[in-house]
Amino acid sequence: MTLLIVALFGACVGSFTNVVVWRLPRQESVVVPGSHCPRCGHAIRWHDNLPVIGWLLLGGRCRDCGAGISWRYPAVELASALLWLSALSVQAGGGLSEPWRPWAGLVLVALLLPLVLIDIDHLWLPEPLCRWGMVLGLLFSAGAGWTVLGDHLVAAALALVLLEGLSGMAERILGQPALGLGDAKLAALGGAWLGAAGIAVAMALGTLVGAVVGSVGRVSGRLQPRQAFAFGPFIALGIWLVWLRGADWWWEQWQRLLGF
């Protein structure tokens, strides 16, 4: 029953995430007006707005004008539900005490998912989401004691300064930034939730996966030379993986892979 409730709430938050991802880049309110068809403007009925199920019952089309509704909407709702379920399996949780870890993780993943989708769509990581995500991470860290809070505060500051410095250095050498400033702010968010060791491992994981995906994109021709692509999703992936398992666990897996 707990798993079902968590999955349902996760799907509902995924539905709201779709609204945030569509409206925030357009500087529209995420609250008013309510959900409506972007083509005909008709308000979506509550039973048509049920996560995943509503889309299936409608056959992927607006009830009023028949316009197609992208498959991405139910996909995001389903992904959100699965991510919420994965939050219950947390073993690390950035040093937070055990009873708080799953609930803090739900907040973290609710922040990461819209950031990932907006970055994919617009190559932009909204500063307000990153800033509030960092503040919430530090608030949760404060509940674990001064030692954890201090580590996470320093990690957030260092991640921001180091990545902004790296981006500036690359711009001088290569003529273009290696990372967007939003990536630095997302890394700072990760530092606030994971601490220094955690965000270091998260960035290593994100860079590794991003390099593989980027290389495949270049070889396949989907990415042109020097073409920018969203790096935020890889940072977010690293943050979530380290949140669930911890920096030490991932370091052990790396050593095992190399045969140490």
Coordinates of N, CA, C and O in Angstrom, one line a residue, residues 2-168:
T2 N 2.0 1.2 0.8 CA 2.9 2.4 0.8 C 3.5 2.6 -0.6 O 3.5 3.8 -1.0
L3 N 3.9 1.6 -1.2 CA 4.5 1.7 -2.6 C 3.4 2.3 -3.6 O 3.8 3.1 -4.4
L4 N 2.2 1.8 -3.5 CA 1.2 2.3 -4.3 C 0.9 3.8 -4.1 O 0.8 4.6 -5.1
I5 N 0.8 4.2 -2.8 CA 0.6 5.6 -2.5 C 1.7 6.5 -3.0 O 1.5 7.6 -3.6
V6 N 3.0 6.1 -2.8 CA 4.1 6.8 -3.2 C 4.1 7.0 -4.7 O 4.4 8.0 -5.3
A7 N 3.8 5.9 -5.4 CA 3.8 5.9 -6.9 C 2.7 6.9 -7.4 O 2.9 7.6 -8.4
L8 N 1.5 6.8 -6.8 CA 0.4 7.7 -7.2 C 0.8 9.2 -7.0 O 0.6 10.0 -7.9
F9 N 1.4 9.5 -5.8 CA 1.8 10.9 -5.6 C 2.9 11.3 -6.5 O 2.9 12.4 -7.0
G10 N 3.8 10.3 -6.8 CA 4.9 10.6 -7.7 C 4.4 11.0 -9.1 O 4.8 11.9 -9.8
A11 N 3.4 10.2 -9.6 CA 2.8 10.5 -10.9 C 2.1 11.8 -10.9 O 2.1 12.5 -11.9
C12 N 1.4 12.2 -9.8 CA 0.7 13.5 -9.7 C 1.8 14.6 -9.8 O 1.5 15.6 -10.5
V13 N 2.9 14.4 -9.1 CA 3.9 15.5 -9.1 C 4.5 15.5 -10.5 O 4.9 16.6 -11.0
G14 N 4.6 14.3 -11.2 CA 5.0 14.3 -12.6 C 4.1 15.1 -13.5 O 4.6 15.8 -14.4
S15 N 2.8 15.1 -13.2 CA 1.8 15.8 -14.0 C 2.1 17.3 -13.8 O 2.1 18.1 -14.8
F16 N 2.4 17.7 -12.6 CA 2.7 19.1 -12.3 C 4.0 19.5 -12.9 O 4.2 20.6 -13.4
T17 N 4.9 18.6 -12.9 CA 6.2 18.8 -13.6 C 6.1 19.2 -15.0 O 6.8 20.1 -15.6
N18 N 5.1 18.5 -15.7 CA 4.9 18.8 -17.1 C 4.4 20.3 -17.3 O 4.8 21.0 -18.2
V19 N 3.6 20.8 -16.3 CA 3.2 22.2 -16.4 C 4.4 23.1 -16.2 O 4.5 24.1 -16.9
V20 N 5.2 22.8 -15.2 CA 6.4 23.6 -14.9 C 7.3 23.7 -16.1 O 7.8 24.8 -16.5
V21 N 7.6 22.5 -16.7 CA 8.5 22.5 -17.8 C 8.0 23.3 -19.0 O 8.8 23.9 -19.8
W22 N 6.7 23.3 -19.2 CA 6.1 24.0 -20.3 C 6.0 25.5 -20.1 O 6.4 26.3 -20.9
R23 N 5.6 25.9 -18.8 CA 5.3 27.3 -18.6 C 6.5 28.1 -18.1 O 6.7 29.3 -18.4
L24 N 7.4 27.5 -17.3 CA 8.5 28.3 -16.7 C 9.4 28.9 -17.7 O 9.7 30.1 -17.6
P25 N 9.8 28.2 -18.8 CA 10.6 28.9 -19.8 C 9.9 30.0 -20.6 O 10.5 30.9 -21.2
R26 N 8.6 30.0 -20.5 CA 7.8 31.0 -21.2 C 7.4 32.1 -20.3 O 6.5 33.0 -20.6
Q27 N 7.9 32.0 -19.0 CA 7.6 33.0 -18.0 C 6.1 33.2 -17.7 O 5.6 34.3 -17.5
E28 N 5.5 32.0 -17.7 CA 4.0 32.0 -17.3 C 3.9 31.4 -15.9 O 4.7 30.7 -15.4
S29 N 2.8 31.7 -15.3 CA 2.5 31.2 -14.0 C 2.3 29.7 -14.1 O 1.6 29.2 -15.0
V30 N 2.8 29.0 -13.1 CA 2.6 27.5 -13.1 C 1.4 27.1 -12.3 O 1.1 25.9 -12.2
V31 N 0.6 28.1 -11.8 CA -0.6 27.9 -11.0 C -1.8 28.3 -11.8 O -2.8 27.6 -11.8
V32 N -1.8 29.5 -12.4 CA -3.0 30.1 -13.0 C -2.6 30.4 -14.5 O -1.6 31.0 -14.8
P33 N -3.5 30.0 -15.4 CA -4.7 29.3 -15.3 C -4.5 27.8 -15.1 O -3.3 27.3 -15.1
G34 N -5.5 27.0 -14.9 CA -5.4 25.6 -14.7 C -5.0 24.9 -16.0 O -4.8 25.6 -17.1
S35 N -4.8 23.6 -16.0 CA -4.4 22.9 -17.1 C -5.4 23.0 -18.3 O -6.6 22.9 -18.1
H36 N -4.9 23.3 -19.5 CA -5.7 23.5 -20.6 C -5.0 23.1 -21.9 O -3.8 23.0 -21.9
C37 N -5.7 22.9 -22.9 CA -5.2 22.5 -24.2 C -4.5 23.7 -24.8 O -5.1 24.8 -24.9
P38 N -3.2 23.6 -25.2 CA -2.5 24.8 -25.7 C -3.0 25.2 -27.1 O -2.8 26.3 -27.6
R39 N -3.8 24.3 -27.8 CA -4.3 24.6 -29.1 C -5.6 25.3 -29.0 O -5.8 26.4 -29.6
C40 N -6.6 24.7 -28.3 CA -8.0 25.3 -28.3 C -8.3 26.1 -27.1 O -9.3 26.8 -27.0
G41 N -7.4 25.9 -26.0 CA -7.6 26.7 -24.8 C -8.6 26.1 -23.9 O -8.8 26.7 -22.8
H42 N -9.3 25.0 -24.2 CA -10.3 24.5 -23.3 C -9.6 23.9 -22.1 O -8.6 23.2 -22.2
A43 N -10.3 24.1 -20.9 CA -9.8 23.5 -19.7 C -9.9 22.0 -19.7 O -10.8 21.4 -20.3
I44 N -8.8 21.3 -19.2 CA -8.8 19.9 -19.2 C -9.6 19.4 -18.0 O -9.4 19.8 -16.9
R45 N -10.6 18.5 -18.3 CA -11.4 18.0 -17.2 C -10.6 17.2 -16.2 O -9.6 16.5 -16.6
W46 N -11.1 17.1 -15.0 CA -10.3 16.5 -13.9 C -10.0 15.0 -14.3 O -8.9 14.5 -14.0
H47 N -11.0 14.3 -14.8 CA -10.8 12.9 -15.1 C -9.9 12.7 -16.3 O -9.4 11.6 -16.5
D48 N -9.8 13.7 -17.2 CA -8.9 13.6 -18.3 C -7.4 13.9 -17.9 O -6.5 13.7 -18.6
N49 N -7.3 14.5 -16.7 CA -6.0 15.0 -16.2 C -5.4 13.9 -15.2 O -4.4 14.2 -14.6
L50 N -6.0 12.8 -15.1 CA -5.4 11.7 -14.3 C -4.1 11.3 -14.9 O -4.1 11.0 -16.1
P51 N -3.0 11.2 -14.1 CA -1.7 10.8 -14.7 C -1.8 9.5 -15.4 O -2.4 8.5 -14.9
V52 N -1.2 9.5 -16.6 CA -1.1 8.3 -17.5 C -2.4 7.8 -18.0 O -2.7 7.7 -19.2
I53 N -3.3 7.5 -17.0 CA -4.7 6.9 -17.4 C -5.5 7.9 -18.2 O -6.1 7.5 -19.2
G54 N -5.5 9.2 -17.9 CA -6.2 10.1 -18.7 C -5.8 10.2 -20.1 O -6.6 10.2 -21.0
W55 N -4.4 10.1 -20.3 CA -3.9 10.2 -21.7 C -4.3 8.9 -22.5 O -4.7 9.0 -23.6
L56 N -4.3 7.8 -21.8 CA -4.6 6.5 -22.4 C -6.1 6.5 -22.8 O -6.5 6.1 -23.9
L57 N -7.0 7.0 -21.9 CA -8.4 7.0 -22.2 C -8.8 8.0 -23.3 O -9.7 7.7 -24.1
L58 N -8.0 9.0 -23.5 CA -8.2 10.0 -24.5 C -7.6 9.6 -25.9 O -7.8 10.2 -26.9
G59 N -6.8 8.5 -25.8 CA -6.1 8.1 -27.0 C -5.1 9.1 -27.5 O -4.8 9.1 -28.7
G60 N -4.6 9.8 -26.5 CA -3.5 10.8 -26.9 C -4.0 12.0 -27.6 O -3.2 12.7 -28.3
R61 N -5.3 12.4 -27.5 CA -5.9 13.5 -28.2 C -6.8 14.3 -27.3 O -7.4 13.8 -26.4
C62 N -6.8 15.6 -27.6 CA -7.7 16.5 -26.8 C -9.1 16.2 -27.0 O -9.6 15.9 -28.2
R63 N -9.9 16.1 -25.9 CA -11.3 15.8 -26.1 C -12.1 16.8 -26.9 O -13.1 16.5 -27.5
D64 N -11.7 18.1 -26.8 CA -12.5 19.2 -27.5 C -12.1 19.4 -28.9 O -12.9 19.6 -29.8
C65 N -10.8 19.5 -29.2 CA -10.4 19.8 -30.6 C -9.7 18.7 -31.3 O -9.5 18.8 -32.5
G66 N -9.4 17.6 -30.6 CA -8.8 16.5 -31.3 C -7.3 16.6 -31.6 O -6.7 15.7 -32.2
A67 N -6.7 17.7 -31.1 CA -5.2 17.9 -31.3 C -4.5 16.8 -30.5 O -4.9 16.3 -29.4
G68 N -3.4 16.3 -31.1 CA -2.6 15.3 -30.5 C -1.9 15.8 -29.2 O -1.5 17.0 -29.1
I69 N -1.9 14.9 -28.2 CA -1.2 15.2 -26.9 C 0.1 14.4 -26.9 O 0.0 13.1 -27.0
S70 N 1.2 15.0 -26.8 CA 2.5 14.3 -26.9 C 2.6 13.1 -25.9 O 2.1 13.2 -24.7
W71 N 3.2 12.0 -26.3 CA 3.4 10.9 -25.4 C 4.3 11.2 -24.3 O 4.4 10.5 -23.3
R72 N 5.1 12.4 -24.4 CA 6.0 12.7 -23.3 C 5.3 13.0 -22.0 O 5.8 12.8 -20.9
Y73 N 4.0 13.5 -22.1 CA 3.3 13.8 -20.8 C 3.1 12.6 -20.0 O 3.5 12.6 -18.8
P74 N 2.6 11.5 -20.5 CA 2.5 10.3 -19.6 C 3.8 9.7 -19.3 O 4.0 9.1 -18.2
A75 N 4.8 9.9 -20.2 CA 6.1 9.3 -19.9 C 6.8 10.0 -18.7 O 7.4 9.4 -17.9
V76 N 6.6 11.3 -18.7 CA 7.1 12.1 -17.5 C 6.4 11.7 -16.2 O 7.1 11.5 -15.2
E77 N 5.1 11.5 -16.3 CA 4.4 11.1 -15.1 C 4.8 9.7 -14.6 O 5.0 9.5 -13.4
L78 N 5.0 8.8 -15.6 CA 5.5 7.5 -15.2 C 6.9 7.5 -14.7 O 7.2 6.8 -13.7
A79 N 7.8 8.3 -15.3 CA 9.1 8.4 -14.8 C 9.2 9.0 -13.4 O 10.0 8.5 -12.6
S80 N 8.3 10.0 -13.1 CA 8.3 10.6 -11.8 C 7.8 9.5 -10.8 O 8.4 9.5 -9.7
A81 N 6.8 8.7 -11.1 CA 6.4 7.7 -10.2 C 7.5 6.7 -9.9 O 7.7 6.3 -8.7
L82 N 8.3 6.3 -10.9 CA 9.3 5.3 -10.7 C 10.5 6.0 -9.9 O 11.1 5.3 -9.0
L83 N 10.8 7.2 -10.1 CA 11.8 7.9 -9.4 C 11.4 8.0 -7.9 O 12.2 7.9 -7.0
W84 N 10.1 8.3 -7.7 CA 9.7 8.4 -6.3 C 9.8 7.0 -5.6 O 10.2 7.0 -4.4
L85 N 9.5 6.0 -6.3 CA 9.7 4.6 -5.7 C 11.1 4.4 -5.5 O 11.5 3.8 -4.4
S86 N 12.0 4.8 -6.4 CA 13.4 4.5 -6.2 C 14.0 5.3 -4.9 O 14.9 4.9 -4.3
A87 N 13.3 6.4 -4.6 CA 13.7 7.2 -3.4 C 13.6 6.4 -2.1 O 14.3 6.6 -1.1
L88 N 12.7 5.4 -2.1 CA 12.5 4.6 -0.9 C 13.6 3.6 -0.7 O 13.8 3.1 0.4
S89 N 14.5 3.4 -1.7 CA 15.6 2.4 -1.6 C 16.9 3.1 -1.2 O 17.9 2.5 -1.3
V90 N 16.8 4.4 -0.8 CA 18.0 5.1 -0.5 C 18.8 4.4 0.7 O 18.3 4.0 1.6
Q91 N 20.1 4.4 0.5 CA 21.0 3.9 1.5 C 22.0 4.9 2.0 O 22.7 4.6 3.0
A92 N 22.2 6.0 1.3 CA 23.1 7.0 1.7 C 22.4 8.3 2.2 O 22.5 8.6 3.4
G93 N 21.8 9.0 1.3 CA 21.0 10.1 1.6 C 21.9 11.3 2.1 O 21.4 12.1 2.9
G94 N 23.1 11.4 1.6 CA 23.9 12.6 1.9 C 24.2 12.8 3.4 O 24.4 14.0 3.8
G95 N 24.2 11.8 4.1 CA 24.5 11.9 5.6 C 23.4 12.2 6.5 O 23.5 12.4 7.7
L96 N 22.2 12.3 5.9 CA 21.0 12.6 6.7 C 20.7 11.4 7.6 O 21.0 10.2 7.2
S97 N 20.0 11.6 8.7 CA 19.6 10.5 9.5 C 18.6 9.6 8.8 O 17.8 10.1 7.9
E98 N 18.5 8.3 9.1 CA 17.8 7.4 8.3 C 16.3 7.7 8.1 O 15.7 7.6 7.0
P99 N 15.6 8.1 9.2 CA 14.1 8.3 8.9 C 13.8 9.4 7.9 O 12.8 9.4 7.3
W100 N 14.8 10.4 7.8 CA 14.5 11.5 6.9 C 14.9 11.3 5.4 O 14.4 12.0 4.5
R101 N 15.7 10.3 5.2 CA 16.3 10.1 3.9 C 15.3 9.9 2.8 O 15.4 10.6 1.7
P102 N 14.3 9.0 2.9 CA 13.4 8.8 1.8 C 12.6 10.1 1.5 O 12.3 10.4 0.3
W103 N 12.1 10.8 2.5 CA 11.3 12.0 2.3 C 12.1 13.1 1.7 O 11.6 13.9 0.9
A104 N 13.3 13.3 2.2 CA 14.2 14.3 1.6 C 14.4 14.0 0.1 O 14.5 14.8 -0.7
G105 N 14.6 12.7 -0.2 CA 14.8 12.3 -1.5 C 13.7 12.6 -2.5 O 13.9 12.9 -3.6
L106 N 12.5 12.5 -1.9 CA 11.3 12.9 -2.8 C 11.4 14.4 -3.2 O 11.0 14.7 -4.3
V107 N 11.8 15.2 -2.2 CA 12.0 16.6 -2.6 C 13.1 16.8 -3.6 O 12.9 17.6 -4.6
L108 N 14.2 16.1 -3.4 CA 15.3 16.3 -4.3 C 14.9 15.9 -5.8 O 15.2 16.6 -6.7
V109 N 14.3 14.7 -5.9 CA 13.9 14.2 -7.2 C 12.9 15.1 -7.9 O 12.8 15.3 -9.1
A110 N 12.0 15.7 -7.1 CA 11.0 16.6 -7.6 C 11.6 17.9 -8.1 O 11.0 18.6 -9.0
L111 N 12.8 18.2 -7.6 CA 13.5 19.4 -8.2 C 14.4 19.0 -9.4 O 14.4 19.8 -10.3
L112 N 15.0 17.8 -9.4 CA 15.9 17.4 -10.4 C 15.1 17.2 -11.8 O 15.6 17.5 -12.8
L113 N 14.0 16.6 -11.7 CA 13.3 16.2 -12.9 C 12.9 17.4 -13.8 O 13.2 17.3 -15.0
P114 N 12.3 18.4 -13.3 CA 12.0 19.6 -14.2 C 13.3 20.3 -14.7 O 13.3 20.7 -15.8
L115 N 14.3 20.3 -13.9 CA 15.6 20.9 -14.3 C 16.1 20.1 -15.5 O 16.6 20.7 -16.5
V116 N 16.1 18.8 -15.4 CA 16.6 17.9 -16.5 C 15.8 18.2 -17.8 O 16.3 18.4 -18.9
L117 N 14.5 18.2 -17.7 CA 13.6 18.4 -18.9 C 13.7 19.7 -19.5 O 13.8 19.9 -20.7
I118 N 13.8 20.8 -18.7 CA 14.0 22.1 -19.2 C 15.3 22.3 -19.9 O 15.5 22.9 -21.0
D119 N 16.4 21.7 -19.3 CA 17.7 21.7 -19.9 C 17.7 21.0 -21.3 O 18.3 21.5 -22.3
I120 N 17.0 19.9 -21.4 CA 17.0 19.2 -22.6 C 16.3 20.0 -23.7 O 16.7 20.1 -24.9
D121 N 15.2 20.7 -23.3 CA 14.4 21.4 -24.3 C 15.0 22.8 -24.7 O 15.0 23.2 -25.8
H122 N 15.7 23.4 -23.7 CA 16.1 24.8 -23.9 C 17.6 25.1 -23.6 O 18.0 26.3 -23.7
L123 N 18.3 24.1 -23.2 CA 19.7 24.3 -22.8 C 19.8 25.4 -21.8 O 20.7 26.3 -21.8
W124 N 18.9 25.3 -20.8 CA 18.8 26.3 -19.8 C 18.4 25.6 -18.5 O 17.5 24.8 -18.4
L125 N 19.1 26.0 -17.4 CA 18.7 25.5 -16.1 C 18.2 26.7 -15.2 O 19.0 27.6 -14.9
P126 N 16.9 26.8 -15.0 CA 16.4 28.0 -14.3 C 17.1 28.2 -12.9 O 17.1 27.3 -12.1
E127 N 17.6 29.4 -12.8 CA 18.3 29.8 -11.5 C 17.4 29.7 -10.3 O 17.8 29.2 -9.2
P128 N 16.1 30.1 -10.4 CA 15.3 30.0 -9.2 C 15.1 28.5 -8.7 O 15.2 28.3 -7.4
L129 N 15.0 27.5 -9.6 CA 14.9 26.1 -9.2 C 16.2 25.7 -8.5 O 16.2 25.0 -7.5
C130 N 17.3 26.1 -9.1 CA 18.6 25.7 -8.6 C 18.8 26.3 -7.2 O 19.3 25.7 -6.3
R131 N 18.5 27.6 -7.1 CA 18.7 28.3 -5.9 C 17.9 27.7 -4.7 O 18.4 27.5 -3.6
W132 N 16.6 27.5 -5.0 CA 15.7 27.0 -4.0 C 16.1 25.5 -3.6 O 16.0 25.1 -2.5
G133 N 16.5 24.8 -4.7 CA 17.0 23.5 -4.4 C 18.2 23.4 -3.5 O 18.3 22.6 -2.6
M134 N 19.1 24.4 -3.7 CA 20.3 24.5 -2.8 C 19.9 24.8 -1.4 O 20.3 24.3 -0.4
V135 N 18.9 25.8 -1.2 CA 18.5 26.2 0.1 C 17.8 25.0 0.8 O 18.1 24.8 2.0
L136 N 16.9 24.3 0.1 CA 16.3 23.1 0.7 C 17.3 22.1 1.1 O 17.1 21.4 2.2
G137 N 18.3 21.8 0.3 CA 19.3 20.9 0.6 C 20.0 21.2 1.9 O 20.3 20.4 2.8
L138 N 20.3 22.5 2.1 CA 21.0 23.0 3.3 C 20.1 22.9 4.5 O 20.6 22.6 5.6
L139 N 18.8 23.1 4.3 CA 17.9 23.0 5.4 C 17.8 21.5 5.9 O 17.8 21.3 7.1
F140 N 17.7 20.6 5.0 CA 17.7 19.2 5.4 C 19.0 18.8 6.0 O 19.1 18.0 7.0
S141 N 20.1 19.3 5.5 CA 21.5 19.0 6.0 C 21.6 19.6 7.5 O 22.2 18.9 8.3
A142 N 21.0 20.7 7.7 CA 21.0 21.3 9.1 C 20.4 20.3 10.1 O 20.8 20.3 11.3
G143 N 19.4 19.6 9.7 CA 18.8 18.6 10.6 C 19.7 17.5 11.0 O 19.4 16.7 11.9
A144 N 20.8 17.3 10.2 CA 21.7 16.2 10.5 C 22.9 16.6 11.4 O 23.7 15.8 11.7
G145 N 22.9 17.9 11.7 CA 23.9 18.4 12.6 C 24.8 19.4 11.9 O 24.9 19.5 10.7
W146 N 25.6 20.1 12.8 CA 26.5 21.2 12.3 C 27.6 20.6 11.4 O 28.0 21.3 10.4
T147 N 28.1 19.4 11.7 CA 29.2 18.9 10.9 C 28.7 18.6 9.4 O 29.4 19.0 8.5
V148 N 27.6 18.0 9.3 CA 27.0 17.7 8.0 C 26.7 19.0 7.3 O 27.0 19.2 6.1
L149 N 26.1 20.0 8.0 CA 25.7 21.3 7.4 C 27.0 22.0 6.9 O 27.0 22.5 5.7
G150 N 28.0 22.0 7.7 CA 29.3 22.7 7.3 C 29.9 22.1 6.0 O 30.3 22.8 5.1
D151 N 29.9 20.7 6.0 CA 30.4 20.0 4.8 C 29.6 20.3 3.6 O 30.2 20.6 2.5
H152 N 28.3 20.3 3.7 CA 27.4 20.6 2.5 C 27.5 22.0 2.1 O 27.4 22.3 0.9
L153 N 27.6 22.9 3.0 CA 27.7 24.4 2.7 C 29.0 24.6 1.9 O 29.0 25.3 0.9
V154 N 30.1 24.1 2.4 CA 31.4 24.2 1.7 C 31.4 23.6 0.3 O 31.9 24.1 -0.7
A155 N 30.7 22.4 0.3 CA 30.6 21.7 -1.0 C 29.9 22.5 -2.1 O 30.2 22.6 -3.2
A156 N 28.8 23.1 -1.6 CA 28.0 23.9 -2.5 C 28.8 25.1 -3.1 O 28.7 25.4 -4.3
A157 N 29.5 25.8 -2.2 CA 30.3 27.0 -2.6 C 31.4 26.6 -3.5 O 31.6 27.2 -4.5
L158 N 32.1 25.5 -3.2 CA 33.2 25.0 -4.0 C 32.8 24.6 -5.4 O 33.4 24.9 -6.4
A159 N 31.7 23.8 -5.4 CA 31.2 23.4 -6.7 C 30.8 24.5 -7.6 O 31.1 24.5 -8.8
L160 N 30.2 25.6 -7.0 CA 29.8 26.7 -7.8 C 31.1 27.5 -8.3 O 31.2 27.8 -9.5
V161 N 32.0 27.7 -7.4 CA 33.2 28.5 -7.8 C 34.1 27.7 -8.8 O 34.5 28.3 -9.8
L162 N 34.3 26.4 -8.5 CA 35.2 25.6 -9.4 C 34.6 25.5 -10.8 O 35.3 25.6 -11.8
L163 N 33.3 25.2 -10.9 CA 32.7 25.0 -12.2 C 32.6 26.3 -13.0 O 32.8 26.3 -14.2
E164 N 32.3 27.4 -12.3 CA 32.3 28.7 -13.0 C 33.7 29.0 -13.5 O 33.9 29.6 -14.6
G165 N 34.7 28.7 -12.6 CA 36.1 29.0 -13.0 C 36.5 28.1 -14.2 O 37.2 28.6 -15.1
L166 N 36.1 26.9 -14.2 CA 36.4 26.0 -15.3 C 35.8 26.4 -16.6 O 36.4 26.4 -17.7
S167 N 34.5 26.9 -16.5 CA 33.9 27.4 -17.7 C 34.5 28.6 -18.3 O 34.7 28.8 -19.5
G168 N 35.0 29.5 -17.4 CA 35.6 30.7 -17.8 C 37.0 30.5 -18.4 O 37.4 31.1 -19.4

